[in-house]
Coordinates of C-alpha atoms in Angstrom, one line a residue:
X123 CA -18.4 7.6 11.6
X124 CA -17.4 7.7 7.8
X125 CA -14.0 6.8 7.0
X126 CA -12.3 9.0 4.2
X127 CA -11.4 8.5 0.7
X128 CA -7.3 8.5 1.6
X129 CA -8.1 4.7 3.0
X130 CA -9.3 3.3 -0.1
X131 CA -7.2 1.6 -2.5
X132 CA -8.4 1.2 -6.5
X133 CA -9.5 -2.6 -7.0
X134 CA -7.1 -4.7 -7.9
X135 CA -8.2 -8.2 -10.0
X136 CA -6.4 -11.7 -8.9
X137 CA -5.5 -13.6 -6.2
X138 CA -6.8 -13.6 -2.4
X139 CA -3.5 -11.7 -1.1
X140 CA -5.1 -8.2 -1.0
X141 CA -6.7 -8.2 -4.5
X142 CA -10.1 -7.4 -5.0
X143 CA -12.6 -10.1 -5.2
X144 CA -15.6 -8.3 -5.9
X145 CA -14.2 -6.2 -9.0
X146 CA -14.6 -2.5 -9.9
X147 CA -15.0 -1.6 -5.8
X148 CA -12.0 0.2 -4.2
X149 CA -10.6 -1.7 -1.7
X150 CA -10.3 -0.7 1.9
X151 CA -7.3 -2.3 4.2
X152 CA -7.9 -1.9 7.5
X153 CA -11.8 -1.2 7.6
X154 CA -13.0 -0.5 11.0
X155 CA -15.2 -3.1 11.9
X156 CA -18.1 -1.9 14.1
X157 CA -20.0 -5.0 15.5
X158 CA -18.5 -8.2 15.4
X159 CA -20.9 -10.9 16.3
X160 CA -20.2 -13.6 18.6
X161 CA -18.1 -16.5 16.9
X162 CA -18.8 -19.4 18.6
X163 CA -16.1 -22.1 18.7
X164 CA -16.8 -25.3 17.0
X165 CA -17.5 -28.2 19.5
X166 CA -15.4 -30.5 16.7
X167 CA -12.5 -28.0 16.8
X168 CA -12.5 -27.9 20.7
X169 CA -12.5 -31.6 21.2
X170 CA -9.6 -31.7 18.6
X171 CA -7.6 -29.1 20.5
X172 CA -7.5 -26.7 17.2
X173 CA -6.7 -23.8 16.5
X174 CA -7.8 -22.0 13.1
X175 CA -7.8 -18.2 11.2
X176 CA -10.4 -17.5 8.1
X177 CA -9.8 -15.2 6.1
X178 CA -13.2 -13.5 4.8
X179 CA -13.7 -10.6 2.1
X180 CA -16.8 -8.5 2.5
X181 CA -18.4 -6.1 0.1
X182 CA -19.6 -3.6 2.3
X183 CA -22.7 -1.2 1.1
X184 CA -23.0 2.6 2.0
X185 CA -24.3 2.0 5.2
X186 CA -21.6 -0.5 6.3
X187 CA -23.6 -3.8 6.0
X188 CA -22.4 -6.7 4.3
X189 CA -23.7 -6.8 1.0
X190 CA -22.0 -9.5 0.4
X191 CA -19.1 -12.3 1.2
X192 CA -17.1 -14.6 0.9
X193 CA -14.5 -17.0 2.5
X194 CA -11.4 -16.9 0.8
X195 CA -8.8 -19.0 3.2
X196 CA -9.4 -21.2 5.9
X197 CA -7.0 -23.2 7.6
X198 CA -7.6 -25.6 8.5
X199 CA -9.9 -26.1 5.8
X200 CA -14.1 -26.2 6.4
X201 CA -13.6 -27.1 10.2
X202 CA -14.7 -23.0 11.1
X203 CA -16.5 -22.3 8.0
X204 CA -19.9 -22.7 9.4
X205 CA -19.6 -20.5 12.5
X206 CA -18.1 -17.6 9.9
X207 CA -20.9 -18.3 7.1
X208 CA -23.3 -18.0 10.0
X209 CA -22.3 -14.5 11.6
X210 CA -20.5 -13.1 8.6
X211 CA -23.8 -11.4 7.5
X212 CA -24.1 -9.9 11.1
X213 CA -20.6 -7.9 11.0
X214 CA -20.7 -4.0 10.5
X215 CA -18.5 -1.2 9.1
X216 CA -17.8 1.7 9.4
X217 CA -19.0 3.8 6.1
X218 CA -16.8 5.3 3.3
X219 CA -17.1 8.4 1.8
X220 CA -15.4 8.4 -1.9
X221 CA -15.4 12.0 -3.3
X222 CA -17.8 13.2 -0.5
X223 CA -20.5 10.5 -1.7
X224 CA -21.0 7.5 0.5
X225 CA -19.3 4.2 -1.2
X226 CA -19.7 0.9 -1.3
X227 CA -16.0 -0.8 -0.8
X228 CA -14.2 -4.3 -0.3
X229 CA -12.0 -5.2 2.5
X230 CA -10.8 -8.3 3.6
X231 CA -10.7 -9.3 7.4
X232 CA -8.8 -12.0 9.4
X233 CA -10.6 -14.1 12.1
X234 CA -8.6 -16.1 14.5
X235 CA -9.9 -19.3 16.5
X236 CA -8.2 -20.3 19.8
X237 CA -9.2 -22.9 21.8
X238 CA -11.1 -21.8 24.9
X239 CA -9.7 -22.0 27.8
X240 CA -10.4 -25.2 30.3
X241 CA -11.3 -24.3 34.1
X242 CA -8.2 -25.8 35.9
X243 CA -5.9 -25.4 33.0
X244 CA -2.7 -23.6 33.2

């Protein structure tokens, strides 16, 4: 199911903080995400005991997949990248209609990595 035109935002140029990376797209907060592949957690994270979020803009095309994307925070820095550069290309969205025409739009999403949880552990 589309979303409507009343959730997209005109691009905005700058920094990562809800501006536009991929310029001269409308940018859609709050995109519903569709699929969201399996994000395996890093063996190099667990053994650390880390936690981590990445933040990720996506240029999604008419249909909703991933055109392209890019990473634009990560904390801590490079230790989740990989499993995000691997199934970023795999997330879907749901379609925007922009004037009653399908349209290809930017949003930004927010993954967060928790440890998982040990048998036995409280």
């Amino acid at each position: 199911m589309a979303f409507a035109v009343a959730a997209l935002l005109p691009a905005v140029a700058g920094g990562a903080d809800r501006a536009s990376i991929f310029t001269g797209l409308p940018f859609a907060i709050g995109a519903p995400v569709t699929h969201q592949p399996p994000l395996p957690y890093p063996v190099e994270a667990e053994r650390r005991g880390r936690e981590g979020t990445v933040v990720v803009a996506f240029l999604v095309g008419e249909d909703g997949v991933p055109e392209r994307y890019r990473i634009i925070e990560s904390d801590p820095p490079l230790l989740f990248d990989a499993v995000v550069n691997a199934a970023a290309p795999e997330f879907r969205f749901a379609p925007a209609v922009r004037n009653g025409k399908p349209a290809r739009y930017e949003t930004h999403i927010t993954l967060n990595f928790r440890p998982p949880r040990r048998e036995g552990a409280k």
